[in-house]
CSV table of C-alpha atoms and ligand atoms in Angstrom, one decimal:
chain,number,residue,atom,x,y,z
L,26,UNK,CA,207.1,52.7,-77.0
L,27,UNK,CA,203.9,52.2,-78.9
L,28,UNK,CA,204.4,48.8,-80.7
L,29,UNK,CA,206.9,45.9,-80.9
L,30,UNK,CA,206.6,43.6,-83.8
L,31,UNK,CA,207.6,40.1,-83.0
L,32,UNK,CA,208.9,37.5,-85.4
L,33,UNK,CA,209.8,33.8,-85.0
L,34,UNK,CA,212.4,33.3,-87.6
L,35,UNK,CA,213.7,29.5,-88.2
L,36,UNK,CA,215.9,29.9,-91.1
L,37,UNK,CA,214.2,32.7,-92.6
L,38,UNK,CA,217.4,34.8,-93.4
L,39,UNK,CA,216.5,35.1,-97.2
L,40,UNK,CA,213.2,36.2,-96.1
L,41,UNK,CA,213.9,38.5,-93.3
L,42,UNK,CA,216.3,41.3,-95.1
L,43,UNK,CA,213.0,42.1,-97.4
L,44,UNK,CA,210.5,41.4,-94.8
L,45,UNK,CA,212.3,44.1,-92.2
L,46,UNK,CA,212.7,46.4,-95.4
L,47,UNK,CA,208.7,46.4,-96.0
L,48,UNK,CA,208.1,47.2,-92.0
L,49,UNK,CA,210.3,50.3,-92.4
L,50,UNK,CA,207.9,51.6,-95.3
L,51,UNK,CA,205.0,50.8,-93.5
L,52,UNK,CA,206.6,52.1,-90.1
L,53,UNK,CA,207.6,55.3,-92.1
L,54,UNK,CA,204.1,56.6,-92.8
L,55,UNK,CA,202.9,55.8,-89.3
L,56,UNK,CA,204.6,58.2,-87.0
L,57,UNK,CA,204.6,55.4,-84.1
L,58,UNK,CA,207.5,54.8,-81.9
L,59,UNK,CA,208.2,51.1,-82.5
L,60,UNK,CA,210.8,48.2,-82.4
L,61,UNK,CA,211.2,45.1,-84.3
L,62,UNK,CA,212.3,41.7,-82.6
L,63,UNK,CA,213.2,38.9,-84.1
L,64,UNK,CA,213.5,35.9,-82.3
L,65,UNK,CA,215.8,33.1,-84.2
L,66,UNK,CA,214.7,30.0,-83.4
L,67,UNK,CA,217.8,28.1,-83.5
L,68,UNK,CA,218.7,28.7,-87.2
L,69,UNK,CA,221.3,26.9,-88.9
L,70,UNK,CA,221.7,29.0,-91.9
L,71,UNK,CA,223.0,32.2,-90.0
L,72,UNK,CA,220.0,33.8,-89.6
L,73,UNK,CA,221.5,35.6,-86.7
L,74,UNK,CA,224.5,36.4,-88.4
L,75,UNK,CA,222.2,38.7,-90.5
L,76,UNK,CA,220.7,40.3,-88.4
L,77,UNK,CA,223.9,41.2,-86.5
L,78,UNK,CA,224.9,42.7,-90.3
L,79,UNK,CA,221.4,44.7,-90.6
L,80,UNK,CA,221.7,46.3,-87.0
L,81,UNK,CA,223.3,49.0,-87.8
L,82,UNK,CA,221.0,50.4,-90.4
L,83,UNK,CA,218.0,49.5,-88.7
L,84,UNK,CA,218.4,50.5,-84.9
L,85,UNK,CA,214.8,49.7,-84.1
L,86,UNK,CA,216.1,45.8,-84.7
L,87,UNK,CA,216.4,43.8,-81.7
L,88,UNK,CA,217.0,40.2,-82.1
L,89,UNK,CA,217.4,36.6,-79.4
L,90,UNK,CA,218.9,33.7,-80.8
L,91,UNK,CA,218.0,30.1,-79.1
L,92,UNK,CA,220.9,27.9,-78.7
L,93,UNK,CA,218.3,25.2,-79.9
L,94,UNK,CA,215.1,24.9,-81.9
L,95,UNK,CA,212.5,25.2,-79.4
L,96,UNK,CA,209.6,26.0,-81.8
L,97,UNK,CA,206.8,28.8,-82.8
L,98,UNK,CA,205.5,29.2,-79.3
L,99,UNK,CA,208.7,29.4,-77.6
L,100,UNK,CA,210.1,31.9,-80.0
L,101,UNK,CA,206.7,33.8,-79.6
L,102,UNK,CA,206.7,33.6,-75.3
L,103,UNK,CA,210.5,35.0,-75.2
L,104,UNK,CA,209.6,37.9,-77.9
L,105,UNK,CA,206.7,39.0,-75.9
L,106,UNK,CA,208.7,38.8,-72.6
L,107,UNK,CA,211.1,41.4,-73.9
L,108,UNK,CA,208.1,43.5,-75.8
L,109,UNK,CA,208.0,46.9,-74.4
L,110,UNK,CA,205.3,48.5,-76.9
L,111,UNK,CA,201.9,49.3,-75.8
L,112,UNK,CA,201.0,47.1,-78.8
L,113,UNK,CA,202.4,44.0,-79.8
L,114,UNK,CA,201.7,42.5,-83.3
L,115,UNK,CA,202.9,39.0,-84.1
L,116,UNK,CA,204.2,38.0,-87.9
L,117,UNK,CA,205.6,35.0,-89.6
L,118,UNK,CA,209.6,35.7,-91.2
L,119,UNK,CA,209.0,33.9,-94.4
L,120,UNK,CA,206.7,36.9,-96.0
L,121,UNK,CA,203.3,35.5,-96.3
L,122,UNK,CA,202.0,37.9,-93.9
L,123,UNK,CA,202.2,41.6,-95.3
L,124,UNK,CA,203.6,44.7,-93.5
L,125,UNK,CA,200.9,46.5,-94.7
L,126,UNK,CA,198.1,45.2,-93.1
L,127,UNK,CA,199.7,46.5,-89.9
L,128,UNK,CA,197.5,49.8,-89.7
L,129,UNK,CA,194.4,47.7,-90.8
L,130,UNK,CA,195.1,45.9,-87.6
L,131,UNK,CA,195.5,48.8,-85.5
L,132,UNK,CA,192.7,50.3,-86.9
L,133,UNK,CA,190.7,47.4,-85.4
L,134,UNK,CA,191.7,47.3,-81.9
L,135,UNK,CA,191.2,50.8,-81.7
L,136,UNK,CA,187.2,49.7,-82.3
L,137,UNK,CA,187.7,48.5,-78.8
L,138,UNK,CA,189.2,44.7,-79.2
L,139,UNK,CA,191.9,43.7,-77.3
L,140,UNK,CA,193.4,40.7,-79.7
L,141,UNK,CA,192.9,41.2,-83.8
L,142,UNK,CA,193.7,37.9,-85.6
L,143,UNK,CA,194.6,37.6,-89.1
L,144,UNK,CA,192.4,35.5,-91.7
L,145,UNK,CA,194.0,34.5,-94.6
L,146,UNK,CA,190.8,34.5,-96.4
L,147,UNK,CA,192.5,33.9,-99.9
L,148,UNK,CA,195.3,31.6,-98.5
L,149,UNK,CA,198.3,30.8,-100.9
L,150,UNK,CA,199.5,27.6,-99.3
L,151,UNK,CA,199.5,23.9,-101.0
L,152,UNK,CA,196.4,21.8,-100.9
L,153,UNK,CA,197.5,19.5,-98.5
L,154,UNK,CA,198.1,22.4,-95.9
L,155,UNK,CA,194.7,24.0,-96.5
L,156,UNK,CA,192.0,21.2,-96.2
L,157,UNK,CA,193.4,20.0,-93.1
L,158,UNK,CA,193.4,23.7,-91.9
L,159,UNK,CA,190.0,24.4,-92.9
L,160,UNK,CA,188.7,21.1,-90.5
L,161,UNK,CA,191.0,22.3,-87.7
L,162,UNK,CA,189.5,25.9,-87.7
L,163,UNK,CA,185.8,24.4,-88.0
L,164,UNK,CA,186.2,22.6,-85.4
L,165,UNK,CA,188.1,24.7,-83.0
L,166,UNK,CA,185.9,27.2,-83.6
L,167,UNK,CA,182.7,25.0,-82.7
L,168,UNK,CA,184.2,23.3,-79.7
L,169,UNK,CA,185.7,26.8,-78.3
L,170,UNK,CA,182.5,28.7,-79.6
L,171,UNK,CA,184.7,31.5,-80.6
L,172,UNK,CA,183.8,32.3,-84.1
L,173,UNK,CA,187.2,33.1,-85.6
L,174,UNK,CA,187.8,31.6,-89.5
L,175,UNK,CA,191.7,31.2,-89.2
L,176,UNK,CA,192.9,30.3,-85.4
L,177,UNK,CA,196.2,29.9,-86.7
L,178,UNK,CA,197.4,33.1,-88.4
L,179,UNK,CA,200.7,34.5,-87.8
L,180,UNK,CA,199.6,37.9,-88.4
L,181,UNK,CA,197.6,39.0,-85.0
L,182,UNK,CA,197.7,41.9,-82.6
L,183,UNK,CA,197.6,42.5,-79.2
L,184,UNK,CA,197.1,44.8,-76.5
L,185,UNK,CA,199.7,44.7,-74.1
L,186,UNK,CA,198.0,43.2,-71.3
L,187,UNK,CA,196.8,40.4,-73.3
L,188,UNK,CA,200.6,39.3,-73.3
L,189,UNK,CA,201.3,39.9,-70.4
L,190,UNK,CA,198.6,37.9,-69.0
L,191,UNK,CA,198.8,34.6,-71.3
L,192,UNK,CA,201.1,31.8,-71.3
L,193,UNK,CA,202.1,30.2,-74.7
L,194,UNK,CA,204.4,26.9,-74.4
L,195,UNK,CA,204.6,23.2,-76.6
L,196,UNK,CA,202.9,24.3,-79.6
L,197,UNK,CA,199.7,26.4,-78.3
L,198,UNK,CA,200.1,29.2,-80.8
L,199,UNK,CA,197.7,27.8,-82.9
L,200,UNK,CA,195.2,29.1,-79.7
L,201,UNK,CA,196.3,32.4,-78.6
L,202,UNK,CA,192.9,33.5,-79.8
L,203,UNK,CA,191.5,30.9,-77.1
L,204,UNK,CA,193.3,31.4,-74.2
L,205,UNK,CA,193.3,35.3,-74.6
L,206,UNK,CA,188.9,35.1,-74.7
L,207,UNK,CA,189.4,32.4,-71.8
L,208,UNK,CA,190.4,35.4,-69.8
L,209,UNK,CA,188.2,37.7,-70.9
L,210,UNK,CA,189.7,40.1,-73.7
L,211,UNK,CA,187.6,41.2,-76.5
L,212,UNK,CA,188.4,38.8,-79.7
L,213,UNK,CA,188.2,40.2,-83.3
L,214,UNK,CA,189.2,39.5,-87.1
L,215,UNK,CA,189.8,41.0,-90.1
L,216,UNK,CA,190.9,39.7,-93.5
L,217,UNK,CA,194.5,39.5,-94.6
L,218,UNK,CA,196.4,39.6,-98.0
L,219,UNK,CA,198.1,36.3,-97.8
L,220,UNK,CA,201.2,35.4,-99.9
L,221,UNK,CA,203.2,32.5,-101.1
L,222,UNK,CA,206.0,30.9,-99.5
L,223,UNK,CA,209.1,32.5,-101.7
L,224,UNK,CA,212.4,31.3,-99.8
L,225,UNK,CA,212.7,28.4,-97.7
L,226,UNK,CA,210.0,25.7,-96.7
L,227,UNK,CA,207.6,25.2,-94.7
L,228,UNK,CA,208.6,24.2,-91.1
L,229,UNK,CA,205.3,22.0,-90.0
L,230,UNK,CA,204.6,18.8,-91.8
L,231,UNK,CA,201.5,16.5,-91.5
L,232,UNK,CA,202.2,16.1,-87.8
L,233,UNK,CA,200.6,19.7,-87.4
L,234,UNK,CA,197.5,18.3,-87.6
L,235,UNK,CA,197.1,15.7,-85.1
L,236,UNK,CA,199.2,17.9,-82.7
L,237,UNK,CA,196.2,20.8,-83.6
L,238,UNK,CA,193.6,18.5,-82.2
L,239,UNK,CA,195.6,17.2,-79.2
L,240,UNK,CA,196.1,20.8,-78.1
L,241,UNK,CA,192.6,21.4,-78.5
L,242,UNK,CA,191.6,18.9,-75.7
L,243,UNK,CA,194.9,20.3,-73.8
L,244,UNK,CA,193.3,23.6,-74.4
L,245,UNK,CA,190.1,22.6,-73.3
L,246,UNK,CA,191.6,20.9,-69.9
L,247,UNK,CA,193.8,23.8,-69.0
L,248,UNK,CA,191.2,26.4,-69.8
L,249,UNK,CA,187.3,25.4,-68.8
L,250,UNK,CA,187.8,22.2,-67.2
L,251,UNK,CA,191.1,23.1,-65.0
L,252,UNK,CA,188.9,24.3,-62.2
L,253,UNK,CA,186.4,21.4,-62.5
L,254,UNK,CA,187.6,18.2,-64.0
L,255,UNK,CA,184.5,16.3,-63.1
L,256,UNK,CA,182.3,17.9,-65.2
L,257,UNK,CA,184.0,16.6,-68.3
L,258,UNK,CA,185.1,12.9,-66.6
L,259,UNK,CA,182.1,12.8,-64.8
L,260,UNK,CA,179.8,13.1,-67.6
L,261,UNK,CA,181.7,10.4,-69.8
L,262,UNK,CA,181.6,8.5,-66.6
L,263,UNK,CA,178.5,8.7,-65.6
L,264,UNK,CA,177.1,8.1,-69.8
L,265,UNK,CA,179.4,4.9,-69.8
L,266,UNK,CA,178.2,3.7,-66.7
L,267,UNK,CA,174.6,4.3,-67.6
L,268,UNK,CA,174.9,2.4,-71.2
L,269,UNK,CA,176.6,-0.5,-69.3
L,270,UNK,CA,174.1,-0.5,-66.4
L,271,UNK,CA,171.4,-0.9,-68.2
L,272,UNK,CA,172.7,-3.4,-71.2
L,273,UNK,CA,173.3,-5.1,-67.8
L,274,UNK,CA,170.0,-4.9,-66.3
L,275,UNK,CA,168.4,-5.6,-70.0
L,276,UNK,CA,170.3,-9.1,-69.9
L,277,UNK,CA,169.2,-9.7,-66.2
L,278,UNK,CA,165.9,-9.9,-66.8
L,279,UNK,CA,166.3,-12.1,-69.7
L,280,UNK,CA,168.4,-14.3,-67.4
L,281,UNK,CA,165.1,-14.3,-65.2
L,282,UNK,CA,163.2,-15.4,-67.7
L,283,UNK,CA,165.8,-18.8,-68.4
L,284,UNK,CA,167.4,-17.4,-71.0
L,285,UNK,CA,171.3,-18.0,-71.0
L,286,UNK,CA,173.4,-15.0,-71.4
L,287,UNK,CA,177.1,-15.9,-70.1
L,288,UNK,CA,177.9,-16.3,-73.9
L,289,UNK,CA,176.4,-13.1,-75.4
L,290,UNK,CA,179.1,-10.8,-76.4
L,291,UNK,CA,176.7,-8.1,-75.1
L,292,UNK,CA,177.0,-9.3,-71.5
L,293,UNK,CA,181.1,-8.2,-72.0
L,294,UNK,CA,180.1,-4.8,-73.3
L,295,UNK,CA,178.1,-3.7,-70.5
L,296,UNK,CA,180.9,-4.7,-67.6
L,297,UNK,CA,182.9,-2.8,-69.4
L,298,UNK,CA,181.5,0.2,-69.6
L,299,UNK,CA,180.8,-0.2,-66.0
L,300,UNK,CA,183.9,-0.3,-65.1
L,301,UNK,CA,185.1,2.5,-68.1
L,302,UNK,CA,182.8,4.5,-66.2
L,303,UNK,CA,183.4,4.1,-62.7
L,304,UNK,CA,186.9,4.8,-63.7
L,305,UNK,CA,186.4,8.1,-65.3
L,306,UNK,CA,184.1,9.6,-62.3
L,307,UNK,CA,187.4,8.7,-59.8
L,308,UNK,CA,189.9,10.2,-62.8
L,309,UNK,CA,187.3,13.3,-62.5
L,310,UNK,CA,187.5,12.9,-58.5
L,311,UNK,CA,191.7,13.1,-58.4
L,312,UNK,CA,191.5,15.8,-60.9
L,313,UNK,CA,189.1,17.9,-58.6
L,314,UNK,CA,191.8,17.1,-55.9
L,315,UNK,CA,194.5,17.9,-57.5
L,316,UNK,CA,193.0,21.6,-58.7
L,317,UNK,CA,191.6,21.6,-55.0
L,318,UNK,CA,195.5,21.9,-53.7
L,319,UNK,CA,195.9,24.7,-56.4
L,320,UNK,CA,193.5,26.6,-55.5
L,321,UNK,CA,195.6,29.4,-54.2
L,322,UNK,CA,197.8,29.5,-57.2
L,323,UNK,CA,194.5,30.0,-59.7
L,324,UNK,CA,195.1,33.4,-61.5
L,325,UNK,CA,191.7,35.3,-62.1
L,326,UNK,CA,192.3,38.1,-65.0
L,327,UNK,CA,191.9,41.5,-63.6
L,328,UNK,CA,190.6,44.4,-65.5
L,329,UNK,CA,190.8,47.3,-63.3
L,330,UNK,CA,191.4,48.2,-59.8
L,331,UNK,CA,190.2,50.8,-57.4
L,332,UNK,CA,192.0,51.4,-54.3
H,29,UDP,N1,208.7,29.1,-87.0
H,29,UDP,C1,209.5,29.0,-85.5
H,29,UDP,N2,209.9,28.2,-85.3
H,29,UDP,C2,209.7,26.7,-85.7
H,29,UDP,C3,208.9,26.7,-86.8
H,29,UDP,C4,208.7,27.8,-87.2
H,29,UDP,O1,210.5,30.4,-85.5
H,29,UDP,O2,210.0,26.1,-85.3
H,29,UDP,C5,208.4,30.3,-87.5
H,29,UDP,C6,208.8,30.5,-89.3
H,29,UDP,O3,210.0,30.4,-89.1
H,29,UDP,C7,208.1,31.3,-89.1
H,29,UDP,C8,207.0,31.1,-89.1
H,29,UDP,O4,207.2,30.1,-87.4
H,29,UDP,O5,208.2,32.5,-89.6
H,29,UDP,C9,205.4,30.2,-89.3
H,29,UDP,O6,206.0,28.9,-90.3
H,29,UDP,P1,205.9,28.3,-91.6
H,29,UDP,O7,205.8,29.6,-92.8
H,29,UDP,O8,206.9,27.1,-91.7
H,29,UDP,O9,204.5,27.8,-91.1
H,29,UDP,P2,203.6,27.7,-92.0
H,29,UDP,O10,203.0,28.8,-93.2
H,29,UDP,O11,203.7,26.6,-92.8
H,29,UDP,O12,201.9,27.9,-91.4
H,30,MG,MG1,204.8,30.1,-93.7
């Protein structure tokens, strides 16, 4: 099997037949052994029944159906588990991603990349989605040091190794390039055509923005700081402690000079900073003890072996 196309779908009954047709057309020109895996994420609009109807005409179609709605990450994760292709491409079910980009993604992979992400350069989404997304992408690129323009594009291509070594859960699908790059995979990007949503409606509200940032913190913790929690907690702790200590030192000098300091707000702020600082450092140390306990289970991404 050369290629698996994984499509998470939550109530996308109108879009799927068109999308599958489009994929079929593109694949006819490519001469690859392929399969399409639609993961029905607990749809209530008969998405799975539709797939059952389509199956006889589409032998390459596979599908799983969740008993309830678990979210896009869960759908991708299950799709990855059963994918058999040497390359796995993901795309949204809502026709916003264009299957015509498949050859371009494959070409970029051939340049030596392990993950190629789409970049919706000209987006066809409402402004209340585009602007938060811009901010999110900017911050994520800065914080992670990965120079992508569009982390959350549904259209991505992965080499098999990548999907077998990263774990997607929660809502971490937005950070697949980050998780991959952290394991040493080469991550690239190409601009892709994006289309407006024709049928159905978006499944994510404004909560996506806040959740995205919480998830960014999570991702930093489970990648960069997982095995060295004191590096992050200790830094904040030390900063807070030193600030508080300097404040109190200054007030102590004033006190020796005969000033009254008990009623000064700065006095309390200093104490607060010292306490918070010590707490942060202790959190970091506890984190270190926890990660020491898991040291044997830490997974390292191995590229090649010679026996
Ligand atoms: N999706 C899913 N489960 C969910 C939410 C979304 O499988 O709980 C799928 C959805 O059917 C679509 C893709 O994830 O194929 C992207 O969703 P959507 O188009 O709503 O996201 P947006 O384009 O607004 O970012
Ligand atoms: Mg969409």
